[in-house]
Amino acid sequence: MQTYFQLNPKTEPFQLFSKEHICTLLIIGLLGACVIIFRRKLDQQGRFIRYVLLFLLVVSQISYHFWLLYFHDWSLRTSLPLQLSDISVYLVMLMLITKSRRLFAFLYFAGLGSAIQAMATPDLGAYSFPHFRYIVFFVSHGGVFLACLFMAAAQKYKPTVRALWMTVLIVNIYGVCVFFIDRALNANYLYLMKKPKTSSLLDVLGPWPWYLLSMEAAVILSFFILYIPFWIQKKRA
């Protein structure tokens, strides 16, 4: 059991699209499908579902940072929740408490999009299933994914095209701020300074700094893809 909490485990490192990774994605995807299929029943239990998701996210973040502190590995350079998918975890917590439609409008694109990308190509290094770091990563990002789906499908929150472009603007402003934080801390939040060591979408987007422009286009494209279900719904209305 202790092996699965070690900072430097002697187990096999994470392998992209391994059997364990694919099974994890399938489980989270199945839960997402259930949210959509049973959306009317879940809507009746809205408060309970929101607090269950909130509980999972809070526990995952507290336990993760406690784990880093316990092993003296917490660092300003690597441990701040400045990745878009990481800060989305905290914003989703706030959304689940306040039921803010403005937060949802941002998180449906930035949170859901970054969570899907993070889970598809996670930067987990040495931590494979069933290590604590692996579990916490997918609980937190899976929680963001499910929370955004729940608010959209069950609670009937809807993003707009205006919200899409506002999210693009906010993400870009946020990226500029994080760039200066990266420079000050010699960090690599948002992967603005270099690509992650593990395989990711950035591998096919060109070298630095050109992949930053490609990433911008990929982000906007992903936002439009996420908006398609609502565009279809609007056309049918």
Coordinates of C-alpha atoms in Angstrom, one line a residue:
M1 CA 0.0 0.0 0.0
Q2 CA 2.8 2.4 0.9
T3 CA 4.2 2.0 -2.7
Y4 CA 1.1 3.8 -4.1
F5 CA 1.8 6.9 -2.0
Q6 CA 5.6 7.2 -2.6
L7 CA 6.9 10.4 -4.2
N8 CA 9.3 8.3 -6.3
P9 CA 7.6 5.0 -6.9
K10 CA 9.4 2.0 -8.3
T11 CA 6.4 1.0 -10.3
E12 CA 6.1 1.4 -14.1
P13 CA 5.7 5.0 -15.2
F14 CA 2.5 6.3 -16.8
Q15 CA 2.0 5.1 -20.4
L16 CA -0.3 7.1 -22.7
F17 CA -3.3 5.1 -23.8
S18 CA -2.3 2.0 -21.8
K19 CA -5.0 -0.4 -20.8
E20 CA -5.4 1.4 -17.4
H21 CA -5.6 4.8 -19.0
I22 CA -8.2 3.7 -21.6
C23 CA -10.3 2.0 -18.9
T24 CA -10.2 5.2 -16.8
L25 CA -11.3 7.3 -19.8
L26 CA -14.1 4.9 -20.5
I27 CA -15.3 4.9 -16.9
I28 CA -15.4 8.7 -16.9
G29 CA -17.0 8.8 -20.3
L30 CA -19.6 6.3 -19.2
L31 CA -20.4 8.5 -16.2
G32 CA -20.7 11.5 -18.5
A33 CA -23.1 9.6 -20.7
C34 CA -25.2 8.6 -17.7
V35 CA -25.4 12.3 -16.7
I36 CA -26.9 13.1 -20.2
I37 CA -29.2 10.1 -20.3
F38 CA -30.6 10.4 -16.8
R39 CA -30.5 14.2 -16.8
R40 CA -34.1 14.6 -15.8
K41 CA -33.8 12.4 -12.8
L42 CA -30.5 14.0 -11.8
D43 CA -32.1 17.4 -12.0
Q44 CA -34.5 16.4 -9.2
Q45 CA -31.4 15.7 -7.0
G46 CA -29.5 18.7 -8.2
R47 CA -28.3 19.9 -4.8
F48 CA -27.2 16.5 -3.7
I49 CA -25.3 15.9 -6.9
R50 CA -23.6 19.3 -6.7
Y51 CA -22.4 18.7 -3.2
V52 CA -21.2 15.2 -4.0
L53 CA -19.1 16.6 -6.8
L54 CA -17.9 19.4 -4.6
F55 CA -16.9 17.0 -1.9
L56 CA -14.8 14.9 -4.3
L57 CA -13.1 18.0 -5.7
V58 CA -12.3 19.4 -2.3
V59 CA -11.0 16.1 -0.9
S60 CA -8.9 15.5 -4.0
Q61 CA -7.2 19.0 -3.8
I62 CA -6.6 19.0 0.0
S63 CA -5.2 15.5 -0.1
Y64 CA -3.0 16.2 -3.1
H65 CA -1.4 19.3 -1.6
F66 CA -1.0 17.6 1.8
W67 CA 0.8 14.8 0.0
L68 CA 3.2 17.2 -1.7
L69 CA 3.8 19.0 1.7
Y70 CA 4.4 15.6 3.5
F71 CA 7.1 14.7 1.0
H72 CA 8.5 18.3 1.0
D73 CA 7.8 18.5 -2.7
W74 CA 5.5 21.5 -2.7
S75 CA 7.0 24.3 -4.8
L76 CA 6.0 27.6 -6.3
R77 CA 7.5 26.5 -9.6
T78 CA 5.3 23.4 -9.9
S79 CA 2.6 23.2 -7.3
L80 CA 0.5 26.3 -7.9
P81 CA -2.9 25.6 -9.5
L82 CA -2.1 27.7 -12.6
Q83 CA -2.6 25.2 -15.4
L84 CA -6.0 26.0 -17.0
S85 CA -7.3 22.6 -16.0
D86 CA -6.1 23.0 -12.4
I87 CA -7.5 26.5 -11.8
S88 CA -10.8 25.2 -13.4
V89 CA -11.0 22.7 -10.5
Y90 CA -11.3 25.6 -8.0
L91 CA -13.6 27.6 -10.2
V92 CA -15.9 24.6 -10.6
M93 CA -16.0 24.3 -6.8
L94 CA -17.2 27.9 -6.7
M95 CA -19.7 27.3 -9.4
L96 CA -21.2 24.2 -7.6
I97 CA -21.7 26.3 -4.5
T98 CA -23.0 29.5 -6.1
K99 CA -24.7 28.0 -9.2
S100 CA -23.2 31.0 -11.1
R101 CA -24.2 31.1 -14.8
R102 CA -21.3 33.4 -15.6
L103 CA -18.8 30.9 -14.1
F104 CA -20.5 28.1 -16.1
A105 CA -20.3 30.1 -19.3
F106 CA -16.5 30.3 -18.9
L107 CA -16.0 26.8 -17.4
Y108 CA -18.1 25.0 -20.1
F109 CA -15.4 26.0 -22.6
A110 CA -12.2 26.5 -20.6
G111 CA -12.9 24.0 -17.9
L112 CA -14.5 21.2 -19.9
G113 CA -12.1 21.7 -22.8
S114 CA -9.0 21.7 -20.6
A115 CA -10.2 18.8 -18.5
I116 CA -10.7 16.6 -21.6
Q117 CA -7.3 17.5 -23.0
A118 CA -5.6 16.9 -19.6
M119 CA -7.3 13.5 -19.2
A120 CA -6.5 12.5 -22.8
T121 CA -2.8 13.4 -22.6
P122 CA -2.0 13.6 -18.8
D123 CA 1.4 14.9 -17.7
L124 CA 1.8 12.2 -14.9
G125 CA 5.4 11.1 -15.4
A126 CA 6.2 8.2 -13.0
Y127 CA 2.7 7.9 -11.6
S128 CA 0.5 5.2 -13.1
F129 CA -2.5 3.4 -11.8
P130 CA -3.2 2.8 -9.0
H131 CA -0.8 5.4 -7.5
F132 CA -2.4 8.1 -5.4
R133 CA -1.3 10.8 -7.8
Y134 CA -3.0 9.0 -10.7
I135 CA -6.3 8.6 -8.8
V136 CA -6.3 12.2 -7.6
F137 CA -5.6 13.5 -11.0
F138 CA -8.5 11.7 -12.7
V139 CA -10.9 12.4 -9.8
S140 CA -10.3 16.2 -10.0
H141 CA -10.3 16.5 -13.8
G142 CA -13.1 13.9 -14.1
G143 CA -15.0 16.0 -11.5
V144 CA -14.7 19.1 -13.6
F145 CA -15.8 17.2 -16.7
L146 CA -18.9 15.7 -14.9
A147 CA -19.8 19.0 -13.2
C148 CA -19.8 21.0 -16.4
L149 CA -21.9 18.2 -18.1
F150 CA -24.3 18.1 -15.1
M151 CA -24.9 21.9 -15.1
A152 CA -25.5 21.8 -18.9
A153 CA -27.6 18.7 -19.2
A154 CA -29.4 18.4 -15.9
Q155 CA -29.5 22.0 -14.7
K156 CA -30.1 23.3 -18.2
Y157 CA -27.4 25.9 -18.2
K158 CA -26.5 27.0 -21.7
P159 CA -23.4 28.7 -23.1
T160 CA -23.6 31.3 -25.8
V161 CA -21.4 32.4 -28.8
R162 CA -20.7 35.6 -26.9
A163 CA -19.5 33.5 -23.9
L164 CA -17.3 31.5 -26.2
W165 CA -15.4 34.6 -27.4
M166 CA -15.3 36.1 -23.9
T167 CA -13.7 32.9 -22.8
V168 CA -11.1 33.1 -25.5
L169 CA -10.3 36.7 -24.4
I170 CA -10.1 35.7 -20.7
V171 CA -7.9 32.7 -21.5
N172 CA -5.5 34.9 -23.5
I173 CA -5.3 37.6 -20.8
Y174 CA -4.7 34.8 -18.2
G175 CA -2.0 33.4 -20.4
V176 CA -0.2 36.7 -20.6
C177 CA -0.3 36.9 -16.8
V178 CA 1.0 33.4 -16.4
F179 CA 3.8 34.1 -18.8
F180 CA 5.2 36.7 -16.5
I181 CA 4.7 34.4 -13.5
D182 CA 6.7 31.7 -15.4
R183 CA 9.4 34.2 -16.1
A184 CA 9.6 35.3 -12.5
L185 CA 9.6 31.7 -11.1
N186 CA 11.5 30.0 -13.9
A187 CA 8.4 27.8 -14.2
N188 CA 6.4 26.3 -17.0
Y189 CA 2.7 26.8 -16.2
L190 CA 0.4 26.5 -19.2
Y191 CA 3.5 25.0 -21.0
L192 CA 4.3 28.5 -22.3
M193 CA 8.1 28.0 -22.0
K194 CA 8.4 24.5 -23.3
K195 CA 6.4 21.4 -24.1
P196 CA 5.7 18.8 -21.4
K197 CA 8.0 15.8 -21.2
T198 CA 5.2 13.4 -21.8
S199 CA 3.3 13.0 -25.1
S200 CA 0.6 15.7 -25.7
L201 CA -1.2 17.5 -28.4
L202 CA 1.6 20.1 -28.4
D203 CA 3.9 17.5 -30.1
V204 CA 2.1 18.0 -33.4
L205 CA 1.8 21.7 -33.2
G206 CA 5.4 22.7 -34.1
P207 CA 8.4 23.9 -32.1
W208 CA 8.5 26.7 -29.5
P209 CA 7.3 29.4 -29.8
W210 CA 5.3 28.6 -32.9
Y211 CA 3.3 25.9 -31.1
L212 CA 1.8 28.7 -28.9
L213 CA 0.0 30.1 -32.0
S214 CA -1.1 26.6 -33.1
M215 CA -2.3 26.1 -29.5
E216 CA -4.4 29.2 -29.8
A217 CA -6.1 27.9 -32.9
A218 CA -6.6 24.5 -31.3
V219 CA -8.2 26.1 -28.3
I220 CA -10.7 28.2 -30.4
L221 CA -11.5 25.1 -32.5
S222 CA -12.2 23.0 -29.4
F223 CA -14.5 25.7 -28.0
F224 CA -16.5 25.7 -31.2
I225 CA -16.7 21.9 -31.1
L226 CA -18.0 22.0 -27.6
Y227 CA -20.6 24.6 -28.7
I228 CA -22.0 22.4 -31.5
P229 CA -24.7 20.6 -29.4
F230 CA -26.1 23.9 -28.3
W231 CA -26.0 25.3 -31.9
I232 CA -27.9 22.2 -33.1
Q233 CA -30.4 22.6 -30.3
K234 CA -30.8 26.3 -31.2
K235 CA -31.4 25.5 -34.8
R236 CA -34.1 22.9 -34.0
A237 CA -36.0 25.3 -31.6

